[in-house]
PDB file of C-alpha atoms in Angstrom:
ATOM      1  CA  UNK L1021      -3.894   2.709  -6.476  1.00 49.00           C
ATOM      2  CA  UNK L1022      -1.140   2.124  -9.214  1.00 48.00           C
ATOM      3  CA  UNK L1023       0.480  -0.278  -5.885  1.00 43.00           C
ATOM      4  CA  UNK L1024      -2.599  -2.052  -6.033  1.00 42.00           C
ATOM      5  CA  UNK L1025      -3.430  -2.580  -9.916  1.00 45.00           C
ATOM      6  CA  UNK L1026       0.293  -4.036  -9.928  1.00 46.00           C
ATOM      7  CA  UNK L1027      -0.589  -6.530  -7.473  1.00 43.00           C
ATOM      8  CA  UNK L1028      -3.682  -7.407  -8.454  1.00 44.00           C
ATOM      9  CA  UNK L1029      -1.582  -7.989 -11.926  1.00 46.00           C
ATOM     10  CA  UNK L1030       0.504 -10.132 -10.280  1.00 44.00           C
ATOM     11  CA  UNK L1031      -1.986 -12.411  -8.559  1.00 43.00           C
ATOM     12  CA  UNK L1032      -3.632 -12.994 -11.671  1.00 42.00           C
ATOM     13  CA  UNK L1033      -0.045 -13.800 -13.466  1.00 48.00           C
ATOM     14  CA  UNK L1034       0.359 -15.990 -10.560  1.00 44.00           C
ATOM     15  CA  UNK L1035      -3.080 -17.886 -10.928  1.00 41.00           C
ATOM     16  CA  UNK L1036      -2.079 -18.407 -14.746  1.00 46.00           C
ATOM     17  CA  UNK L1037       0.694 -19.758 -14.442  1.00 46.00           C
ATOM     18  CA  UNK L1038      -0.320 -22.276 -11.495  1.00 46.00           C
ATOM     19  CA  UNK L1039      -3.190 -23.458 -13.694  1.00 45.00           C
ATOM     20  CA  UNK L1040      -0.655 -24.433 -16.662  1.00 44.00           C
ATOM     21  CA  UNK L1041       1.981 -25.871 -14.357  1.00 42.00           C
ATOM     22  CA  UNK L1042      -0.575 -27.979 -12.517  1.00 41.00           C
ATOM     23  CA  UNK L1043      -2.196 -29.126 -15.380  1.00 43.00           C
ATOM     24  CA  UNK L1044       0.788 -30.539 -17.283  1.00 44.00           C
ATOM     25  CA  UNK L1045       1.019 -32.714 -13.918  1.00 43.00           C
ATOM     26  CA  UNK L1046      -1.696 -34.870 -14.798  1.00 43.00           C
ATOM     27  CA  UNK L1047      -3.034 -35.696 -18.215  1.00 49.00           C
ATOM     28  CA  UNK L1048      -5.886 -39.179 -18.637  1.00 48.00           C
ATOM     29  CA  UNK L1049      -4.959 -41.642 -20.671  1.00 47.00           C
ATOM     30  CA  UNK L1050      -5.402 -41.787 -24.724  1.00 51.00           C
ATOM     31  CA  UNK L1051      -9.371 -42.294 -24.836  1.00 48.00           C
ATOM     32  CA  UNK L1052     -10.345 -41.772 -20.792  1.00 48.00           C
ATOM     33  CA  UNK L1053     -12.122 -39.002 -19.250  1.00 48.00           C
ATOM     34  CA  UNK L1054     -10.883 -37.335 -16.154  1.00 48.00           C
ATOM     35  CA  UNK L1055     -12.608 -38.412 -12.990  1.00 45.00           C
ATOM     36  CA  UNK L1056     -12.540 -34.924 -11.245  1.00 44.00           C
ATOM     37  CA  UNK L1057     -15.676 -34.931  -9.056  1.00 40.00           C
ATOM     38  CA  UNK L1058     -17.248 -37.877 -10.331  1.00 39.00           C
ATOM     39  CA  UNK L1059     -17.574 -39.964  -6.928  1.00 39.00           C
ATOM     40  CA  UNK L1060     -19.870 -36.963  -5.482  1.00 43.00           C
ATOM     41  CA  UNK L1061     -21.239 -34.147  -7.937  1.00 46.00           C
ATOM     42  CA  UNK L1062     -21.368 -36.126 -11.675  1.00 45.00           C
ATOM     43  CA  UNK L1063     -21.633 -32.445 -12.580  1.00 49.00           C
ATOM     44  CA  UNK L1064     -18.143 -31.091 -11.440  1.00 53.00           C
ATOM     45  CA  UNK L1065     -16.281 -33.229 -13.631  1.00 55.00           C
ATOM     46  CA  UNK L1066     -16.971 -30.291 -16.114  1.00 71.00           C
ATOM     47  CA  UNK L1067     -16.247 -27.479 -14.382  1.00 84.00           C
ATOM     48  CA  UNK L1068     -12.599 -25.904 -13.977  1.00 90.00           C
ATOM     49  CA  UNK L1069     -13.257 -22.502 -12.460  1.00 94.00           C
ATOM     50  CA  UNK L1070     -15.271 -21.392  -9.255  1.00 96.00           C
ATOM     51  CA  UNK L1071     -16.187 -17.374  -9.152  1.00 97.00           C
ATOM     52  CA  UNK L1072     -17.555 -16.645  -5.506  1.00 97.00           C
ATOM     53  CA  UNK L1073     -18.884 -13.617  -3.536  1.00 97.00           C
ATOM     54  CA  UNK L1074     -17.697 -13.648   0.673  1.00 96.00           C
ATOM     55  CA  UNK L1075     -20.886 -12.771   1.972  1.00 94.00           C
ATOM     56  CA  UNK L1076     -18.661 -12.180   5.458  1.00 92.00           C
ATOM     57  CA  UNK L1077     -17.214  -8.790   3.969  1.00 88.00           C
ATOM     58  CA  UNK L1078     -20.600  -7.502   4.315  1.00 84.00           C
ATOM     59  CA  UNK L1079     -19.815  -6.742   8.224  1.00 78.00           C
ATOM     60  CA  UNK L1080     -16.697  -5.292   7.478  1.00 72.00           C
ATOM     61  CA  UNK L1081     -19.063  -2.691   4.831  1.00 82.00           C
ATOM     62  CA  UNK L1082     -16.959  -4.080   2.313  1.00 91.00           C
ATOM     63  CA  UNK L1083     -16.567  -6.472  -0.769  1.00 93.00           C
ATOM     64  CA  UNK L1084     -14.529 -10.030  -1.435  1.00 96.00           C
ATOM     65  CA  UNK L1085     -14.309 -11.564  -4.581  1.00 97.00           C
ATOM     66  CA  UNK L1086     -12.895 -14.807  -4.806  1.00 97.00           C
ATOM     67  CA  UNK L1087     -11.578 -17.015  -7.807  1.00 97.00           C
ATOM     68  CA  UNK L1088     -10.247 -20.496  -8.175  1.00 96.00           C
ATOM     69  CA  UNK L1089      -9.042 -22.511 -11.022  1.00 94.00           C
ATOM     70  CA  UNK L1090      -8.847 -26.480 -10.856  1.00 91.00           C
ATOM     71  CA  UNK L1091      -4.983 -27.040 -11.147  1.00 88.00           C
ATOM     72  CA  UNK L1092      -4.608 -30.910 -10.800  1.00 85.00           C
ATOM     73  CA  UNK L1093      -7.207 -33.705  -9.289  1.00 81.00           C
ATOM     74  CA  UNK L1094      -6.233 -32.342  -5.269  1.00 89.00           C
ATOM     75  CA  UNK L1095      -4.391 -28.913  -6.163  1.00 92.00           C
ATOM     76  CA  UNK L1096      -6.488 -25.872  -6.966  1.00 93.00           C
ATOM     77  CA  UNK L1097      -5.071 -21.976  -7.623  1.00 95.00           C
ATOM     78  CA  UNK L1098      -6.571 -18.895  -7.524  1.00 97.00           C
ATOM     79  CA  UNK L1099      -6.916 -15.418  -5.906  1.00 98.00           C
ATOM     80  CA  UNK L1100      -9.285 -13.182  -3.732  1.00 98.00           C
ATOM     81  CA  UNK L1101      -9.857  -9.806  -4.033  1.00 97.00           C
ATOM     82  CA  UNK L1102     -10.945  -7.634  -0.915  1.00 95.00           C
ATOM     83  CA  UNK L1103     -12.096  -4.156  -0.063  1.00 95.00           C
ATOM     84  CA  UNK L1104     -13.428  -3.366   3.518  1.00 93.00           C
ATOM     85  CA  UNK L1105     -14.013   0.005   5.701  1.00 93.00           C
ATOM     86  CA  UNK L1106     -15.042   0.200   8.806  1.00 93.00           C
ATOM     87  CA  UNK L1107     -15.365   3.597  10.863  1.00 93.00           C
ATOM     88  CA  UNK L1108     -15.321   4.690  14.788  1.00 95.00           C
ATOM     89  CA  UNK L1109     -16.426   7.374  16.494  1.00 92.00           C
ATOM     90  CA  UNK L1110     -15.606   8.902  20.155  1.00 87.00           C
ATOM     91  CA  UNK L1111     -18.669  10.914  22.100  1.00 79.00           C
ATOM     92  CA  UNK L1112     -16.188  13.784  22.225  1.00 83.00           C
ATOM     93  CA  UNK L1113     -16.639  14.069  18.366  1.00 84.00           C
ATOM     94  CA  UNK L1114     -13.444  12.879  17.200  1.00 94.00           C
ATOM     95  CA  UNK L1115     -13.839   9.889  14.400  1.00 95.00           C
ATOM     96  CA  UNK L1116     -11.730   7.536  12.298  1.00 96.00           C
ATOM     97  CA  UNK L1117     -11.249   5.150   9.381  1.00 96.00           C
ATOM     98  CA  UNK L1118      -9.637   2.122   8.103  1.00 96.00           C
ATOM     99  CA  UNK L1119     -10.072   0.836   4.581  1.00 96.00           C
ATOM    100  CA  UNK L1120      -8.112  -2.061   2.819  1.00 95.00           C
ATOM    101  CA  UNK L1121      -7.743  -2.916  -1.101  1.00 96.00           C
ATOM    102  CA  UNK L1122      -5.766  -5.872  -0.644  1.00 97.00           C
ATOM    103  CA  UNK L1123      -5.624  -9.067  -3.164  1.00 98.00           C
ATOM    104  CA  UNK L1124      -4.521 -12.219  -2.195  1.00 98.00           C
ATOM    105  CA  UNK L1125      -3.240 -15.540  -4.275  1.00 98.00           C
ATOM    106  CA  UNK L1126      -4.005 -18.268  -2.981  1.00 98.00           C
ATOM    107  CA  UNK L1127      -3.546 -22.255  -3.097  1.00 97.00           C
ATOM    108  CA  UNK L1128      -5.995 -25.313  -2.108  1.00 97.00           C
ATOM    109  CA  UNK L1129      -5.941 -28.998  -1.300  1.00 97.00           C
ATOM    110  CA  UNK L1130      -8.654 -31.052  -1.888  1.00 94.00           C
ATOM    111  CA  UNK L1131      -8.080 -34.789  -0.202  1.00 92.00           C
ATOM    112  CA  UNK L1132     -11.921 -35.790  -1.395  1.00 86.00           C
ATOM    113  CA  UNK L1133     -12.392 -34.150  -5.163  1.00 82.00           C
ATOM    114  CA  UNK L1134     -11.158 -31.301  -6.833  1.00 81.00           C
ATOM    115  CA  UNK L1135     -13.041 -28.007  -6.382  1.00 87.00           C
ATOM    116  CA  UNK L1136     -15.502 -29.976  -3.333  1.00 89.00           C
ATOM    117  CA  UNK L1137     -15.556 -31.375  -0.257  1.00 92.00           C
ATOM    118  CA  UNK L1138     -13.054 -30.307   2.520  1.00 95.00           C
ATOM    119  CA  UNK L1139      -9.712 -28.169   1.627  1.00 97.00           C
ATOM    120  CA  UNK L1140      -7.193 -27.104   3.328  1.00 97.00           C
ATOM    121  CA  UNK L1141      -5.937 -23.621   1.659  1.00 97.00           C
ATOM    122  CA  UNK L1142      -3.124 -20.819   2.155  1.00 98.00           C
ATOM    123  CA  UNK L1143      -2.735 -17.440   1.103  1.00 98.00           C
ATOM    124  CA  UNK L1144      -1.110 -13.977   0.690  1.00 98.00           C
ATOM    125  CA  UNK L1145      -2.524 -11.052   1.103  1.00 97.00           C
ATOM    126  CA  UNK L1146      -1.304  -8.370  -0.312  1.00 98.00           C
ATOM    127  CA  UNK L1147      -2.202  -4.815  -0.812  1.00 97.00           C
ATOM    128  CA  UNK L1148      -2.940  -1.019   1.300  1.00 97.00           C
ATOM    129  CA  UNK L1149      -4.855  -0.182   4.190  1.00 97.00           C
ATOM    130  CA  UNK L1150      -5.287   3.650   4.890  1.00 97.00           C
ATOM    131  CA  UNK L1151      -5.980   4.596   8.253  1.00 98.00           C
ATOM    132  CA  UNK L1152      -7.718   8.160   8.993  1.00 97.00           C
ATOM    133  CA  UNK L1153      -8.544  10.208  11.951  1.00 97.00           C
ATOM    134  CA  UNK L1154     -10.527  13.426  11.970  1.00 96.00           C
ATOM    135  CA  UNK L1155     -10.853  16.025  14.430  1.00 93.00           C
ATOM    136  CA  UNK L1156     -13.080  18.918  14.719  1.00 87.00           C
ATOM    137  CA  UNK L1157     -13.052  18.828  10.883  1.00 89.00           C
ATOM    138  CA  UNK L1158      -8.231  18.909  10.590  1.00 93.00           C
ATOM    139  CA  UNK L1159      -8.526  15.268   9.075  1.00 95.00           C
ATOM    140  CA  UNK L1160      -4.761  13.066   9.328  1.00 96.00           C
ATOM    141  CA  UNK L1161      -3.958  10.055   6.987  1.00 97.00           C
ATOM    142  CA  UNK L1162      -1.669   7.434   7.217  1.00 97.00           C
ATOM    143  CA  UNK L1163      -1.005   4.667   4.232  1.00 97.00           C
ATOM    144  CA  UNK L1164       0.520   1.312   5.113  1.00 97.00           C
ATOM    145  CA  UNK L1165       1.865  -1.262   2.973  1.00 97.00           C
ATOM    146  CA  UNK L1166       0.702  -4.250   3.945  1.00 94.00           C
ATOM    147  CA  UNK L1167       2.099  -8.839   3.620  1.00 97.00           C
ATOM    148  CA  UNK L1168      -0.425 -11.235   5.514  1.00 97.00           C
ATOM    149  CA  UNK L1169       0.367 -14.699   5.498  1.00 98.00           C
ATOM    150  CA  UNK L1170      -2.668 -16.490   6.471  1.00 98.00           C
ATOM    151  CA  UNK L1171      -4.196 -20.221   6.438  1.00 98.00           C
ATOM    152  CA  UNK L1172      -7.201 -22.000   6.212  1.00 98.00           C
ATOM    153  CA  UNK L1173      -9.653 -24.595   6.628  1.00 98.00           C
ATOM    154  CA  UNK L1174     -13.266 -25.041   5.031  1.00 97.00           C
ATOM    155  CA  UNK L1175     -15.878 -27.097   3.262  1.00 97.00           C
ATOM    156  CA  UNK L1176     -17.175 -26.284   0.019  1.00 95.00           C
ATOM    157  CA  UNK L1177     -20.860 -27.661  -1.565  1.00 93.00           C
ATOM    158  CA  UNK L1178     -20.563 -27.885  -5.499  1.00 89.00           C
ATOM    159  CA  UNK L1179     -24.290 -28.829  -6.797  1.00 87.00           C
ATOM    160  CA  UNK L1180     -24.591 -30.595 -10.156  1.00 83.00           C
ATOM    161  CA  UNK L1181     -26.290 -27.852 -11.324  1.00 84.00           C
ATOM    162  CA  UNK L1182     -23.033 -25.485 -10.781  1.00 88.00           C
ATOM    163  CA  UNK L1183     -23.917 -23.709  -7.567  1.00 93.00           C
ATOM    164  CA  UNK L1184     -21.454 -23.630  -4.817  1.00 95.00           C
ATOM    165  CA  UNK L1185     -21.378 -22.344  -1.120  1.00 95.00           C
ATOM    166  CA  UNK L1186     -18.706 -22.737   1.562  1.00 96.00           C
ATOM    167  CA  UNK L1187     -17.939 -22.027   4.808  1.00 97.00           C
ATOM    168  CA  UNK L1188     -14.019 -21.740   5.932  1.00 98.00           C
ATOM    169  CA  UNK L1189     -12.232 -20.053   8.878  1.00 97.00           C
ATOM    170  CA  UNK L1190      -8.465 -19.494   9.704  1.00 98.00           C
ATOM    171  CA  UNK L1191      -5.422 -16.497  10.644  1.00 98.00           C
ATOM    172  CA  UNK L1192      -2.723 -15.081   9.735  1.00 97.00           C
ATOM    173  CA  UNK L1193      -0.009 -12.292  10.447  1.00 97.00           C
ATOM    174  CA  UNK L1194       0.051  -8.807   9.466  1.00 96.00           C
ATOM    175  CA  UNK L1195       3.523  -7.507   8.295  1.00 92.00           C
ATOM    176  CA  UNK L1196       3.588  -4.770   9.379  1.00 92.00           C
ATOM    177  CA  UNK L1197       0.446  -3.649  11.487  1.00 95.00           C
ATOM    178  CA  UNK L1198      -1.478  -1.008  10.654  1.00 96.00           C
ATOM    179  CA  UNK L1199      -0.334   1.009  13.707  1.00 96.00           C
ATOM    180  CA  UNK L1200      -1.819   4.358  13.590  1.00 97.00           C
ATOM    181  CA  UNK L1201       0.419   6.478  16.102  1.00 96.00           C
ATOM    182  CA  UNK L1202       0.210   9.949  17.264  1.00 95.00           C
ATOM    183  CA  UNK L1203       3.015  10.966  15.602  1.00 95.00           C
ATOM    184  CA  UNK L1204       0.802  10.325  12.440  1.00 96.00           C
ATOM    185  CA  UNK L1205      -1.558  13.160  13.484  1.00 96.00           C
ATOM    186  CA  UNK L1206      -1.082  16.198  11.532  1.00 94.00           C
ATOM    187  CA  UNK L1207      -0.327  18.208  13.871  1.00 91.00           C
ATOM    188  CA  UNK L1208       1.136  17.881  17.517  1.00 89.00           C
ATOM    189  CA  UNK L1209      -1.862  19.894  19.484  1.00 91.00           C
ATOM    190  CA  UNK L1210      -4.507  17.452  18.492  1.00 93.00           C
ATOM    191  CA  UNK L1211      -3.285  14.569  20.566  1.00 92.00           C
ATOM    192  CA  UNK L1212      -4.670  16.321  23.600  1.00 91.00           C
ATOM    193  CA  UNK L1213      -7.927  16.438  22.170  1.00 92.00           C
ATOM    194  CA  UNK L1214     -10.657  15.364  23.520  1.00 91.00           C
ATOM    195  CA  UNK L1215     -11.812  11.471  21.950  1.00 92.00           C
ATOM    196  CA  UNK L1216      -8.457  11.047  19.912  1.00 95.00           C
ATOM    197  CA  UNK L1217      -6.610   8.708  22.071  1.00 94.00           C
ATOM    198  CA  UNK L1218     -10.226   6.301  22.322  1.00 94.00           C
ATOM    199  CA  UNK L1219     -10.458   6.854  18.506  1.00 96.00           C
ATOM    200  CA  UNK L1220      -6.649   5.267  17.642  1.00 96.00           C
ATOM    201  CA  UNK L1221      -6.934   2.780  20.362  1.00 96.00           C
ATOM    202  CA  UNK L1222      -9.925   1.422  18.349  1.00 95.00           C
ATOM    203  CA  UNK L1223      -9.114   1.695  14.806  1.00 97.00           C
ATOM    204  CA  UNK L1224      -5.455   0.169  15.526  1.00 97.00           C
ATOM    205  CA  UNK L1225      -7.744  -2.800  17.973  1.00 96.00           C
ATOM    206  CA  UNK L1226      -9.387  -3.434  14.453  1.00 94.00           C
ATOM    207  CA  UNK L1227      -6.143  -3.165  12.448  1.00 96.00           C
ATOM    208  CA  UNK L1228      -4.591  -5.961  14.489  1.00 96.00           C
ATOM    209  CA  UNK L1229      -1.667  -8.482  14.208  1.00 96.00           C
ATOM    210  CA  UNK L1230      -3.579 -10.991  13.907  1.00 96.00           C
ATOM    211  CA  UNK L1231      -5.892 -11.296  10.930  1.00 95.00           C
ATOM    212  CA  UNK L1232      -8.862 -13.812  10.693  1.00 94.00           C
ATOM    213  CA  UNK L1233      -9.549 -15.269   7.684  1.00 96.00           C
ATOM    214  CA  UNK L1234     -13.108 -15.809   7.211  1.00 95.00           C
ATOM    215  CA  UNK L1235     -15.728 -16.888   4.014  1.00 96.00           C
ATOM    216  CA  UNK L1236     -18.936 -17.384   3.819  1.00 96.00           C
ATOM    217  CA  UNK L1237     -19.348 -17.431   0.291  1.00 97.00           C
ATOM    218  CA  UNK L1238     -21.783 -18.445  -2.658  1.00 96.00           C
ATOM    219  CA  UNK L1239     -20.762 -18.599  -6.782  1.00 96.00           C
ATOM    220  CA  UNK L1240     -21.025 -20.845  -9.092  1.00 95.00           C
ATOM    221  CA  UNK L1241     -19.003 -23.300 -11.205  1.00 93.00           C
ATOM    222  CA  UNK L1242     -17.902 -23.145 -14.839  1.00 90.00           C
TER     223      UNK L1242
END
């Protein structure tokens, strides 16, 4: 947990200070108003922040949180913050876990407007996923650190009235994997146990290399 509130501190240092460098890139002219947004949503030119809830998590029983700050008129920063579970369970009776707490800063393009339209993003997640297995009630834990590169494509709606919804898909790496092995189990009888080796298999198939990077979400502007 302390791992996790320093990272999430970091992010949020990192989002900060993208905002002011990115701003000091582009200042109107004495008397003109920016343009952000003007040529599609007249009422995005006012907003500078988007707060959004990733409706995908919901599969994964979890939670995503995402934020993004307008840095310049194509270059947006911000950060998402992510908490998932998801659980397996083996006819024999065996059963596992994994559950992540992982934030992740983040950076945008925007060819069309700032905070609309098409964007082309990159981020770094950044965080802990725990990986359990239980048997016949002898329960063994394993805590990995984890750095995901990922990318990604999307479209975003911005309504004048300051409701958003987008839609964006894309991968990355996990370094390392969350590779539950049986050398993880708490004790060396229980790999002969009936369901244990099905129950790993699984939980380290959903703790892959290769992590998809998926939003459906809905906010609003501000």
């Amino acid at each position: 947990m302390k791992f996790f509130t320093a990272i999430s501190a970091a992010a949020l240092s990192f989002v900060w200070s993208g905002n002011v460098l990115a701003q000091s890139e582009y200042q109107p002219p004495m008397g003109e108003q920016p343009t952000y947004g003007k040529r599609y949503t007249p009422g995005a030119s006012e907003s500078n922040h988007v707060i959004e809830v990733n409706a995908a998590q919901l599969i994964n029983k979890g939670f995503g949180l995402e934020f993004e700050t307008r840095g310049s008129e194509t270059m947006n920063f911000g950060a998402d913050l992510l908490f998932s579970e998801k659980t397996v369970k083996d006819n024999a009776g065996a059963s596992g876990a994994t559950q992540s707490m992982l934030v992740a800063p983040k950076i945008r393009l925007y060819p069309m407007q700032a905070l609309s339209g098409v964007f082309l993003g990159g981020k770094v997640y950044l965080g802990q996923v725990k990986v359990t297995v239980d048997v016949a009630g002898t329960e063994s834990e394993k805590n990995f650190t984890l750095i995901s590169p990922a990318v990604h494509v999307g479209y975003r709606m911005l309504t004048t009235f300051g409701f958003t919804w987008s839609l964006y898909g894309g991968a990355g790496v996990n370094f390392p994997q969350a590779k539950f092995e049986n050398k993880h189990l708490k004790s060396p009888e229980l790999v002969s146990k009936s369901g244990v080796s099905e129950v790993i298999s699984d939980l380290n198939t959903i703790n892959q290399v290769v992590r998809y990077d998926i939003g459906v979400t809905l906010g609003v502007a501000l």
